[in-house]
Amino acid sequence: MDGVKHIVAVASGKGGVGKSTVTVNLALALSAQGYRVGVLDADIYGPSQAQMLGVEEGVRPQAAADNKFLPLEAHGIQAMSMAFMVNTRDAMVWRGPMVVGAFQQMLTQTQWDNLDFLLIDMPPGTGDIQLTLAQKVPVSGAVIVTTPQDIALLDARKGIEMFRKVNVPVLGVVENMSLYHCEKCGHEAAIFGTGGGDRIAEEYDTTVLGRLPLTLSIRELADSGRPSVVSEPDSAVSRTFAEIASQVAQSVSASQSGGPTISFSE
Ligand SMILES: Nc1ncnc2c1ncn2[C@@H]1O[C@H](COP(=O)(O)OP(=O)(O)O)[C@@H](O)[C@H]1O
Ligand SMILES: [Mg+2]
Ligand SMILES: [Zn+2]
């Protein structure tokens, strides 16, 4: 893909587990480590990235040459989302082929500027968008987001199996909302159970990249357009995102420099 070195999908089987929150914070963590990063919001019906990146309603991407669009910039990363094209207050009533068409256009007509990583914030499920992505562009890997809850885990399994079928390596699992952390008194509770991420990682021979607590600040900061990694760069949450980012960067470059090198000598 022009202007993009590595494509990483952030996915889950289920909605509401924190894909968009993880995508934006992971993107900002990679950016803080010196990489050039973009985010493509592939959730056509329920785009989140305008809000999470603090892009105001009505700001539109500029047209570029060759029928392309320039991504918007926020907090130092590039971004493209359906939310930049339509009024998100109007309900979108589109048939499947139109949704796939809109996704393909964003995928092929965005003029990314020299990215090391393009993170794709996937919609929930294992449907048309997921297949289109795997078929149209070379995806370096997928990060699976799950809560420790059994039902979310069942859905995460479907997500992992789908990426395997289309030969996209699963880089690991992020267990989100693992522990409720009360910011007032510091007490903690495993609202969605414990150990789910480990079980699934073991079952599918992959790793838990990180565990994020359920906290008020993660939600408030993401939903107000200044995600944890930029608002509280020294917090435990931001450190966890930095660790996830390092592992993602490492495993993507490892998987792509794994081939033999051929050299000639006299
Ligand atoms: N670890 C967390 N703690 C608290 N709230 C969270 C956490 N992760 C996500 N949220 C909130 O949960 C909601 C759903 O998250 P989102 O990232 O939009 O999920 P998805 O993209 O999987 O549908 C959002 O309001 C988000 O701010
Ligand atoms: Mg989302
Ligand atoms: Zn408390």
PDB file of C-alpha atoms and ligand atoms in Angstrom:
ATOM      1  CA  MET A   1       0.000   0.000   0.000  1.00  0.00           C
ATOM      2  CA  ASP A   2       1.353   3.417  -0.975  1.00  0.00           C
ATOM      3  CA  GLY A   3       2.803   5.371   1.913  1.00  0.00           C
ATOM      4  CA  VAL A   4       2.349   2.543   4.451  1.00  0.00           C
ATOM      5  CA  LYS A   5       4.950   0.080   5.701  1.00  0.00           C
ATOM      6  CA  HIS A   6       2.914  -2.107   8.049  1.00  0.00           C
ATOM      7  CA  ILE A   7      -0.826  -2.589   8.428  1.00  0.00           C
ATOM      8  CA  VAL A   8      -2.085  -3.809  11.807  1.00  0.00           C
ATOM      9  CA  ALA A   9      -5.768  -4.611  12.406  1.00  0.00           C
ATOM     10  CA  VAL A  10      -7.264  -4.131  15.884  1.00  0.00           C
ATOM     11  CA  ALA A  11     -10.200  -6.479  16.100  1.00  0.00           C
ATOM     12  CA  SER A  12     -12.576  -8.462  18.280  1.00  0.00           C
ATOM     13  CA  GLY A  13     -15.599 -10.579  17.697  1.00  0.00           C
ATOM     14  CA  LYS A  14     -17.793  -8.386  19.832  1.00  0.00           C
ATOM     15  CA  GLY A  15     -18.662  -4.693  20.026  1.00  0.00           C
ATOM     16  CA  GLY A  16     -18.044  -2.493  23.041  1.00  0.00           C
ATOM     17  CA  VAL A  17     -14.963  -4.335  24.331  1.00  0.00           C
ATOM     18  CA  GLY A  18     -12.663  -1.372  23.680  1.00  0.00           C
ATOM     19  CA  LYS A  19     -11.229  -1.807  20.152  1.00  0.00           C
ATOM     20  CA  SER A  20     -11.437   1.875  19.338  1.00  0.00           C
ATOM     21  CA  THR A  21     -10.030   2.887  22.714  1.00  0.00           C
ATOM     22  CA  VAL A  22      -7.134   0.445  22.325  1.00  0.00           C
ATOM     23  CA  THR A  23      -6.545   1.495  18.695  1.00  0.00           C
ATOM     24  CA  VAL A  24      -6.224   5.187  19.441  1.00  0.00           C
ATOM     25  CA  ASN A  25      -4.037   4.719  22.525  1.00  0.00           C
ATOM     26  CA  LEU A  26      -1.839   2.148  20.790  1.00  0.00           C
ATOM     27  CA  ALA A  27      -1.449   4.534  17.834  1.00  0.00           C
ATOM     28  CA  LEU A  28      -0.445   7.363  20.175  1.00  0.00           C
ATOM     29  CA  ALA A  29       1.953   5.067  22.061  1.00  0.00           C
ATOM     30  CA  LEU A  30       3.663   4.032  18.793  1.00  0.00           C
ATOM     31  CA  SER A  31       3.845   7.680  17.803  1.00  0.00           C
ATOM     32  CA  ALA A  32       5.455   8.561  21.155  1.00  0.00           C
ATOM     33  CA  GLN A  33       8.084   5.910  20.353  1.00  0.00           C
ATOM     34  CA  GLY A  34       9.016   7.810  17.214  1.00  0.00           C
ATOM     35  CA  TYR A  35       7.030   5.917  14.572  1.00  0.00           C
ATOM     36  CA  ARG A  36       4.887   7.596  11.950  1.00  0.00           C
ATOM     37  CA  VAL A  37       1.369   6.340  12.587  1.00  0.00           C
ATOM     38  CA  GLY A  38      -2.047   6.468  10.968  1.00  0.00           C
ATOM     39  CA  VAL A  39      -5.471   5.248  12.048  1.00  0.00           C
ATOM     40  CA  LEU A  40      -8.112   4.046   9.624  1.00  0.00           C
ATOM     41  CA  ASP A  41     -11.533   3.756  11.219  1.00  0.00           C
ATOM     42  CA  ALA A  42     -13.150   0.798   9.475  1.00  0.00           C
ATOM     43  CA  ASP A  43     -16.320   1.005  11.518  1.00  0.00           C
ATOM     44  CA  ILE A  44     -18.575   2.539   8.883  1.00  0.00           C
ATOM     45  CA  TYR A  45     -21.825   2.453  10.854  1.00  0.00           C
ATOM     46  CA  GLY A  46     -20.350   3.429  14.208  1.00  0.00           C
ATOM     47  CA  PRO A  47     -17.148   5.411  13.624  1.00  0.00           C
ATOM     48  CA  SER A  48     -15.430   6.484  16.890  1.00  0.00           C
ATOM     49  CA  GLN A  49     -12.128   7.976  15.863  1.00  0.00           C
ATOM     50  CA  ALA A  50     -13.298  11.556  15.245  1.00  0.00           C
ATOM     51  CA  GLN A  51     -14.487  11.759  18.835  1.00  0.00           C
ATOM     52  CA  MET A  52     -11.527   9.881  20.309  1.00  0.00           C
ATOM     53  CA  LEU A  53      -9.017  12.047  18.440  1.00  0.00           C
ATOM     54  CA  GLY A  54     -10.925  15.231  19.205  1.00  0.00           C
ATOM     55  CA  VAL A  55     -11.661  16.099  15.566  1.00  0.00           C
ATOM     56  CA  GLU A  56     -14.611  18.467  15.490  1.00  0.00           C
ATOM     57  CA  GLU A  57     -17.819  17.702  13.663  1.00  0.00           C
ATOM     58  CA  GLY A  58     -17.740  19.090  10.155  1.00  0.00           C
ATOM     59  CA  VAL A  59     -13.964  19.050   9.587  1.00  0.00           C
ATOM     60  CA  ARG A  60     -13.546  17.352   6.210  1.00  0.00           C
ATOM     61  CA  PRO A  61     -10.501  15.758   4.510  1.00  0.00           C
ATOM     62  CA  GLN A  62      -8.993  17.795   1.669  1.00  0.00           C
ATOM     63  CA  ALA A  63      -8.933  16.397  -1.848  1.00  0.00           C
ATOM     64  CA  ALA A  64      -5.510  15.539  -3.286  1.00  0.00           C
ATOM     65  CA  ALA A  65      -4.328  14.571  -6.780  1.00  0.00           C
ATOM     66  CA  ASP A  66      -5.365  11.291  -8.467  1.00  0.00           C
ATOM     67  CA  ASN A  67      -8.776  11.137  -6.853  1.00  0.00           C
ATOM     68  CA  LYS A  68      -7.290  10.808  -3.366  1.00  0.00           C
ATOM     69  CA  PHE A  69      -7.957  12.391   0.002  1.00  0.00           C
ATOM     70  CA  LEU A  70      -5.537  13.675   2.580  1.00  0.00           C
ATOM     71  CA  PRO A  71      -6.018  12.173   6.051  1.00  0.00           C
ATOM     72  CA  LEU A  72      -6.688  14.578   8.922  1.00  0.00           C
ATOM     73  CA  GLU A  73      -4.069  15.058  11.625  1.00  0.00           C
ATOM     74  CA  ALA A  74      -4.612  14.964  15.395  1.00  0.00           C
ATOM     75  CA  HIS A  75      -2.133  14.591  18.260  1.00  0.00           C
ATOM     76  CA  GLY A  76       0.582  13.972  15.650  1.00  0.00           C
ATOM     77  CA  ILE A  77      -1.058  11.012  13.930  1.00  0.00           C
ATOM     78  CA  GLN A  78      -2.896  10.773  10.615  1.00  0.00           C
ATOM     79  CA  ALA A  79      -6.495   9.579  10.551  1.00  0.00           C
ATOM     80  CA  MET A  80      -9.320   8.720   8.202  1.00  0.00           C
ATOM     81  CA  SER A  81     -12.857   7.897   9.280  1.00  0.00           C
ATOM     82  CA  MET A  82     -16.369   7.817   7.924  1.00  0.00           C
ATOM     83  CA  ALA A  83     -17.083  10.354  10.660  1.00  0.00           C
ATOM     84  CA  PHE A  84     -15.069  12.879   8.610  1.00  0.00           C
ATOM     85  CA  MET A  85     -17.356  12.410   5.594  1.00  0.00           C
ATOM     86  CA  VAL A  86     -20.878  12.369   6.969  1.00  0.00           C
ATOM     87  CA  ASN A  87     -22.789  14.036   9.746  1.00  0.00           C
ATOM     88  CA  THR A  88     -22.514  11.408  12.471  1.00  0.00           C
ATOM     89  CA  ARG A  89     -25.806  12.519  13.984  1.00  0.00           C
ATOM     90  CA  ASP A  90     -27.682  11.303  10.914  1.00  0.00           C
ATOM     91  CA  ALA A  91     -28.398   7.591  11.032  1.00  0.00           C
ATOM     92  CA  MET A  92     -26.635   5.691   8.276  1.00  0.00           C
ATOM     93  CA  VAL A  93     -28.994   3.359   6.505  1.00  0.00           C
ATOM     94  CA  TRP A  94     -26.814   1.558   4.003  1.00  0.00           C
ATOM     95  CA  ARG A  95     -26.866  -1.862   2.471  1.00  0.00           C
ATOM     96  CA  GLY A  96     -23.867  -4.174   2.856  1.00  0.00           C
ATOM     97  CA  PRO A  97     -22.309  -3.511  -0.577  1.00  0.00           C
ATOM     98  CA  MET A  98     -22.362   0.248   0.049  1.00  0.00           C
ATOM     99  CA  VAL A  99     -20.606  -0.225   3.365  1.00  0.00           C
ATOM    100  CA  VAL A 100     -17.929  -2.377   1.754  1.00  0.00           C
ATOM    101  CA  GLY A 101     -17.597   0.178  -1.059  1.00  0.00           C
ATOM    102  CA  ALA A 102     -17.087   3.032   1.400  1.00  0.00           C
ATOM    103  CA  PHE A 103     -14.458   1.015   3.263  1.00  0.00           C
ATOM    104  CA  GLN A 104     -12.622   0.138   0.058  1.00  0.00           C
ATOM    105  CA  GLN A 105     -12.571   3.776  -0.946  1.00  0.00           C
ATOM    106  CA  MET A 106     -11.071   4.844   2.368  1.00  0.00           C
ATOM    107  CA  LEU A 107      -8.566   2.007   2.061  1.00  0.00           C
ATOM    108  CA  THR A 108      -7.446   2.794  -1.474  1.00  0.00           C
ATOM    109  CA  GLN A 109      -8.021   6.537  -1.810  1.00  0.00           C
ATOM    110  CA  THR A 110      -6.388   7.905   1.335  1.00  0.00           C
ATOM    111  CA  GLN A 111      -3.008   9.454   0.698  1.00  0.00           C
ATOM    112  CA  TRP A 112      -1.071   8.418   3.800  1.00  0.00           C
ATOM    113  CA  ASP A 113       2.173  10.256   4.313  1.00  0.00           C
ATOM    114  CA  ASN A 114       5.030   7.843   4.832  1.00  0.00           C
ATOM    115  CA  LEU A 115       3.597   5.715   7.677  1.00  0.00           C
ATOM    116  CA  ASP A 116       5.471   3.073   9.614  1.00  0.00           C
ATOM    117  CA  PHE A 117       2.178   1.731  10.968  1.00  0.00           C
ATOM    118  CA  LEU A 118      -1.392   2.021   9.833  1.00  0.00           C
ATOM    119  CA  LEU A 119      -3.733   0.755  12.564  1.00  0.00           C
ATOM    120  CA  ILE A 120      -7.157  -0.326  11.425  1.00  0.00           C
ATOM    121  CA  ASP A 121      -9.956   0.086  13.966  1.00  0.00           C
ATOM    122  CA  MET A 122     -12.201  -2.787  12.925  1.00  0.00           C
ATOM    123  CA  PRO A 123     -15.974  -3.017  13.345  1.00  0.00           C
ATOM    124  CA  PRO A 124     -17.188  -5.922  15.491  1.00  0.00           C
ATOM    125  CA  GLY A 125     -17.650  -9.346  13.970  1.00  0.00           C
ATOM    126  CA  THR A 126     -16.214 -11.433  11.196  1.00  0.00           C
ATOM    127  CA  GLY A 127     -18.045 -10.131   8.171  1.00  0.00           C
ATOM    128  CA  ASP A 128     -17.546  -8.292   4.886  1.00  0.00           C
ATOM    129  CA  ILE A 129     -15.213  -5.587   6.149  1.00  0.00           C
ATOM    130  CA  GLN A 130     -12.846  -8.132   7.699  1.00  0.00           C
ATOM    131  CA  LEU A 131     -12.726 -10.207   4.513  1.00  0.00           C
ATOM    132  CA  THR A 132     -12.328  -7.153   2.308  1.00  0.00           C
ATOM    133  CA  LEU A 133      -9.393  -5.981   4.383  1.00  0.00           C
ATOM    134  CA  ALA A 134      -7.629  -9.337   4.222  1.00  0.00           C
ATOM    135  CA  GLN A 135      -8.196  -9.645   0.490  1.00  0.00           C
ATOM    136  CA  LYS A 136      -7.343  -6.116  -0.625  1.00  0.00           C
ATOM    137  CA  VAL A 137      -4.211  -5.240   1.317  1.00  0.00           C
ATOM    138  CA  PRO A 138      -1.301  -7.081   2.942  1.00  0.00           C
ATOM    139  CA  VAL A 139      -2.080  -7.087   6.682  1.00  0.00           C
ATOM    140  CA  SER A 140       1.020  -7.619   8.833  1.00  0.00           C
ATOM    141  CA  GLY A 141      -0.889  -8.763  11.872  1.00  0.00           C
ATOM    142  CA  ALA A 142      -3.945  -8.501  14.070  1.00  0.00           C
ATOM    143  CA  VAL A 143      -4.309  -7.472  17.705  1.00  0.00           C
ATOM    144  CA  ILE A 144      -7.360  -9.061  19.336  1.00  0.00           C
ATOM    145  CA  VAL A 145      -9.136  -7.100  22.063  1.00  0.00           C
ATOM    146  CA  THR A 146     -11.267  -8.963  24.560  1.00  0.00           C
ATOM    147  CA  THR A 147     -12.713  -8.602  28.033  1.00  0.00           C
ATOM    148  CA  PRO A 148     -12.181 -11.517  30.432  1.00  0.00           C
ATOM    149  CA  GLN A 149     -15.858 -12.360  30.177  1.00  0.00           C
ATOM    150  CA  ASP A 150     -16.795 -15.696  28.650  1.00  0.00           C
ATOM    151  CA  ILE A 151     -19.117 -14.350  26.011  1.00  0.00           C
ATOM    152  CA  ALA A 152     -16.555 -11.843  24.785  1.00  0.00           C
ATOM    153  CA  LEU A 153     -14.023 -14.661  24.760  1.00  0.00           C
ATOM    154  CA  LEU A 154     -16.228 -16.825  22.599  1.00  0.00           C
ATOM    155  CA  ASP A 155     -16.420 -13.975  20.134  1.00  0.00           C
ATOM    156  CA  ALA A 156     -12.687 -13.339  20.359  1.00  0.00           C
ATOM    157  CA  ARG A 157     -12.131 -16.986  19.369  1.00  0.00           C
ATOM    158  CA  LYS A 158     -14.127 -16.432  16.193  1.00  0.00           C
ATOM    159  CA  GLY A 159     -12.016 -13.364  15.461  1.00  0.00           C
ATOM    160  CA  ILE A 160      -8.761 -15.256  15.897  1.00  0.00           C
ATOM    161  CA  GLU A 161      -9.955 -18.136  13.764  1.00  0.00           C
ATOM    162  CA  MET A 162     -11.000 -15.812  10.984  1.00  0.00           C
ATOM    163  CA  PHE A 163      -7.606 -14.095  10.827  1.00  0.00           C
ATOM    164  CA  ARG A 164      -5.920 -17.488  10.784  1.00  0.00           C
ATOM    165  CA  LYS A 165      -8.041 -18.607   7.845  1.00  0.00           C
ATOM    166  CA  VAL A 166      -6.991 -15.599   5.807  1.00  0.00           C
ATOM    167  CA  ASN A 167      -3.344 -16.022   6.870  1.00  0.00           C
ATOM    168  CA  VAL A 168      -3.048 -12.875   8.945  1.00  0.00           C
ATOM    169  CA  PRO A 169      -0.780 -13.545  11.957  1.00  0.00           C
ATOM    170  CA  VAL A 170      -2.377 -12.854  15.331  1.00  0.00           C
ATOM    171  CA  LEU A 171       0.143 -10.706  17.221  1.00  0.00           C
ATOM    172  CA  GLY A 172      -1.546 -11.214  20.574  1.00  0.00           C
ATOM    173  CA  VAL A 173      -4.484 -10.473  22.824  1.00  0.00           C
ATOM    174  CA  VAL A 174      -5.194  -7.303  24.794  1.00  0.00           C
ATOM    175  CA  GLU A 175      -7.342  -8.017  27.826  1.00  0.00           C
ATOM    176  CA  ASN A 176      -9.384  -4.888  28.404  1.00  0.00           C
ATOM    177  CA  MET A 177     -11.475  -4.041  31.468  1.00  0.00           C
ATOM    178  CA  SER A 178      -9.623  -6.818  33.296  1.00  0.00           C
ATOM    179  CA  LEU A 179      -9.989  -5.266  36.708  1.00  0.00           C
ATOM    180  CA  TYR A 180     -12.180  -2.428  37.935  1.00  0.00           C
ATOM    181  CA  HIS A 181      -9.992   0.148  39.605  1.00  0.00           C
ATOM    182  CA  CYS A 182     -11.755   2.687  41.825  1.00  0.00           C
ATOM    183  CA  GLU A 183      -9.917   5.982  41.509  1.00  0.00           C
ATOM    184  CA  LYS A 184     -11.298   7.224  44.833  1.00  0.00           C
ATOM    185  CA  CYS A 185     -10.367   4.496  47.279  1.00  0.00           C
ATOM    186  CA  GLY A 186      -8.123   2.310  45.159  1.00  0.00           C
ATOM    187  CA  HIS A 187     -10.133  -0.869  45.671  1.00  0.00           C
ATOM    188  CA  GLU A 188     -10.219  -3.322  42.817  1.00  0.00           C
ATOM    189  CA  ALA A 189     -12.774  -5.825  41.547  1.00  0.00           C
ATOM    190  CA  ALA A 190     -12.678  -8.333  38.694  1.00  0.00           C
ATOM    191  CA  ILE A 191     -16.087  -7.387  37.301  1.00  0.00           C
ATOM    192  CA  PHE A 192     -15.702  -9.432  34.115  1.00  0.00           C
ATOM    193  CA  GLY A 193     -13.893 -12.376  35.726  1.00  0.00           C
ATOM    194  CA  THR A 194     -10.230 -13.254  35.604  1.00  0.00           C
ATOM    195  CA  GLY A 195      -7.755 -15.157  33.475  1.00  0.00           C
ATOM    196  CA  GLY A 196      -9.731 -15.060  30.223  1.00  0.00           C
ATOM    197  CA  GLY A 197      -6.949 -13.510  28.201  1.00  0.00           C
ATOM    198  CA  ASP A 198      -4.487 -16.127  29.395  1.00  0.00           C
ATOM    199  CA  ARG A 199      -6.839 -18.983  28.543  1.00  0.00           C
ATOM    200  CA  ILE A 200      -7.396 -17.790  25.015  1.00  0.00           C
ATOM    201  CA  ALA A 201      -3.725 -16.958  24.463  1.00  0.00           C
ATOM    202  CA  GLU A 202      -2.778 -20.444  25.565  1.00  0.00           C
ATOM    203  CA  GLU A 203      -5.438 -22.124  23.490  1.00  0.00           C
ATOM    204  CA  TYR A 204      -4.349 -20.322  20.335  1.00  0.00           C
ATOM    205  CA  ASP A 205      -0.644 -20.294  21.044  1.00  0.00           C
ATOM    206  CA  THR A 206      -0.397 -16.546  21.199  1.00  0.00           C
ATOM    207  CA  THR A 207       0.408 -14.055  23.976  1.00  0.00           C
ATOM    208  CA  VAL A 208      -1.360 -11.548  26.198  1.00  0.00           C
ATOM    209  CA  LEU A 209       0.189  -8.257  25.078  1.00  0.00           C
ATOM    210  CA  GLY A 210      -1.230  -6.376  28.048  1.00  0.00           C
ATOM    211  CA  ARG A 211      -4.054  -5.975  30.559  1.00  0.00           C
ATOM    212  CA  LEU A 212      -5.936  -2.738  30.990  1.00  0.00           C
ATOM    213  CA  PRO A 213      -8.121  -1.922  33.983  1.00  0.00           C
ATOM    214  CA  LEU A 214     -11.664  -0.630  33.798  1.00  0.00           C
ATOM    215  CA  THR A 215     -11.315   2.966  34.961  1.00  0.00           C
ATOM    216  CA  LEU A 216     -13.265   6.159  34.708  1.00  0.00           C
ATOM    217  CA  SER A 217     -10.295   8.054  33.309  1.00  0.00           C
ATOM    218  CA  ILE A 218      -9.766   5.703  30.328  1.00  0.00           C
ATOM    219  CA  ARG A 219     -13.348   6.307  29.289  1.00  0.00           C
ATOM    220  CA  GLU A 220     -13.504  10.015  29.991  1.00  0.00           C
ATOM    221  CA  LEU A 221     -10.217  10.795  28.284  1.00  0.00           C
ATOM    222  CA  ALA A 222     -10.922   8.675  25.184  1.00  0.00           C
ATOM    223  CA  ASP A 223     -14.435  10.002  24.798  1.00  0.00           C
ATOM    224  CA  SER A 224     -13.295  13.611  25.206  1.00  0.00           C
ATOM    225  CA  GLY A 225     -10.709  13.443  22.439  1.00  0.00           C
ATOM    226  CA  ARG A 226      -7.558  13.406  24.558  1.00  0.00           C
ATOM    227  CA  PRO A 227      -6.841   9.699  25.174  1.00  0.00           C
ATOM    228  CA  SER A 228      -4.862   8.499  28.219  1.00  0.00           C
ATOM    229  CA  VAL A 229      -1.543   8.227  26.358  1.00  0.00           C
ATOM    230  CA  VAL A 230      -1.511  11.971  25.560  1.00  0.00           C
ATOM    231  CA  SER A 231      -3.306  13.194  28.695  1.00  0.00           C
ATOM    232  CA  GLU A 232      -1.513  11.075  31.292  1.00  0.00           C
ATOM    233  CA  PRO A 233       1.689   9.884  29.608  1.00  0.00           C
ATOM    234  CA  ASP A 234       3.214   8.765  32.918  1.00  0.00           C
ATOM    235  CA  SER A 235       0.231   6.784  34.227  1.00  0.00           C
ATOM    236  CA  ALA A 236       0.219   3.007  34.648  1.00  0.00           C
ATOM    237  CA  VAL A 237      -2.294   2.766  31.788  1.00  0.00           C
ATOM    238  CA  SER A 238      -0.015   4.686  29.430  1.00  0.00           C
ATOM    239  CA  ARG A 239       2.923   2.509  30.434  1.00  0.00           C
ATOM    240  CA  THR A 240       0.865  -0.569  29.593  1.00  0.00           C
ATOM    241  CA  PHE A 241       0.066   0.897  26.175  1.00  0.00           C
ATOM    242  CA  ALA A 242       3.776   1.645  25.649  1.00  0.00           C
ATOM    243  CA  GLU A 243       4.586  -2.001  26.388  1.00  0.00           C
ATOM    244  CA  ILE A 244       1.891  -3.227  24.020  1.00  0.00           C
ATOM    245  CA  ALA A 245       3.234  -0.848  21.366  1.00  0.00           C
ATOM    246  CA  SER A 246       6.808  -2.127  21.726  1.00  0.00           C
ATOM    247  CA  GLN A 247       5.672  -5.729  21.373  1.00  0.00           C
ATOM    248  CA  VAL A 248       3.554  -4.958  18.320  1.00  0.00           C
ATOM    249  CA  ALA A 249       6.389  -3.048  16.639  1.00  0.00           C
ATOM    250  CA  GLN A 250       8.815  -5.826  17.423  1.00  0.00           C
ATOM    251  CA  SER A 251       6.717  -8.731  16.242  1.00  0.00           C
ATOM    252  CA  VAL A 252       5.691  -6.971  13.044  1.00  0.00           C
ATOM    253  CA  SER A 253       9.266  -6.187  12.064  1.00  0.00           C
ATOM    254  CA  ALA A 254      10.389  -9.680  13.095  1.00  0.00           C
ATOM    255  CA  SER A 255       7.743 -11.383  10.971  1.00  0.00           C
ATOM    256  CA  GLN A 256       8.714  -9.300   7.953  1.00  0.00           C
ATOM    257  CA  SER A 257      12.454  -9.562   8.142  1.00  0.00           C
ATOM    258  CA  GLY A 258      12.302 -13.310   8.711  1.00  0.00           C
ATOM    259  CA  GLY A 259      13.037 -14.271   5.104  1.00  0.00           C
ATOM    260  CA  PRO A 260      16.492 -15.274   3.867  1.00  0.00           C
ATOM    261  CA  THR A 261      18.887 -12.589   2.740  1.00  0.00           C
ATOM    262  CA  ILE A 262      20.794 -13.341  -0.400  1.00  0.00           C
ATOM    263  CA  SER A 263      24.120 -11.719  -0.944  1.00  0.00           C
ATOM    264  CA  PHE A 264      26.616 -11.996  -3.732  1.00  0.00           C
ATOM    265  CA  SER A 265      30.347 -11.985  -3.454  1.00  0.00           C
ATOM    266  CA  GLU A 266      33.154 -12.490  -5.936  1.00  0.00           C
TER     267      GLU A 266
HETATM  268  N1  LIG B   1     -10.577   0.065  30.031  1.00  0.00           N
HETATM  269  C1  LIG B   1     -11.662   0.846  29.971  1.00  0.00           C
HETATM  270  N2  LIG B   1     -12.154   1.464  31.084  1.00  0.00           N
HETATM  271  C2  LIG B   1     -13.260   2.234  31.020  1.00  0.00           C
HETATM  272  N3  LIG B   1     -13.965   2.467  29.914  1.00  0.00           N
HETATM  273  C3  LIG B   1     -13.526   1.895  28.777  1.00  0.00           C
HETATM  274  C4  LIG B   1     -12.364   1.060  28.727  1.00  0.00           C
HETATM  275  N4  LIG B   1     -12.179   0.641  27.446  1.00  0.00           N
HETATM  276  C5  LIG B   1     -13.177   1.182  26.739  1.00  0.00           C
HETATM  277  N5  LIG B   1     -13.998   1.932  27.519  1.00  0.00           N
HETATM  278  C6  LIG B   1     -15.206   2.650  27.115  1.00  0.00           C
HETATM  279  O1  LIG B   1     -16.159   1.706  26.669  1.00  0.00           O
HETATM  280  C7  LIG B   1     -16.870   2.207  25.547  1.00  0.00           C
HETATM  281  C8  LIG B   1     -16.704   1.246  24.369  1.00  0.00           C
HETATM  282  O2  LIG B   1     -15.341   1.258  23.981  1.00  0.00           O
HETATM  283  P1  LIG B   1     -14.926   1.261  22.436  1.00  0.00           P
HETATM  284  O3  LIG B   1     -13.452   1.441  22.402  1.00  0.00           O
HETATM  285  O4  LIG B   1     -15.745   2.236  21.675  1.00  0.00           O
HETATM  286  O5  LIG B   1     -15.314  -0.244  22.050  1.00  0.00           O
HETATM  287  P2  LIG B   1     -15.454  -0.943  20.607  1.00  0.00           P
HETATM  288  O6  LIG B   1     -14.662  -0.130  19.632  1.00  0.00           O
HETATM  289  O7  LIG B   1     -14.903  -2.321  20.811  1.00  0.00           O
HETATM  290  O8  LIG B   1     -16.907  -0.978  20.295  1.00  0.00           O
HETATM  291  C9  LIG B   1     -16.322   3.596  25.280  1.00  0.00           C
HETATM  292  O9  LIG B   1     -17.151   4.570  25.867  1.00  0.00           O
HETATM  293  C10 LIG B   1     -14.956   3.593  25.950  1.00  0.00           C
HETATM  294  O10 LIG B   1     -14.555   4.876  26.391  1.00  0.00           O
HETATM  295 MG    MG B   2     -15.208   0.774  17.851  1.00  0.00          MG
HETATM  296 ZN    ZN B   3     -13.992   2.861  45.839  1.00  0.00          ZN
END
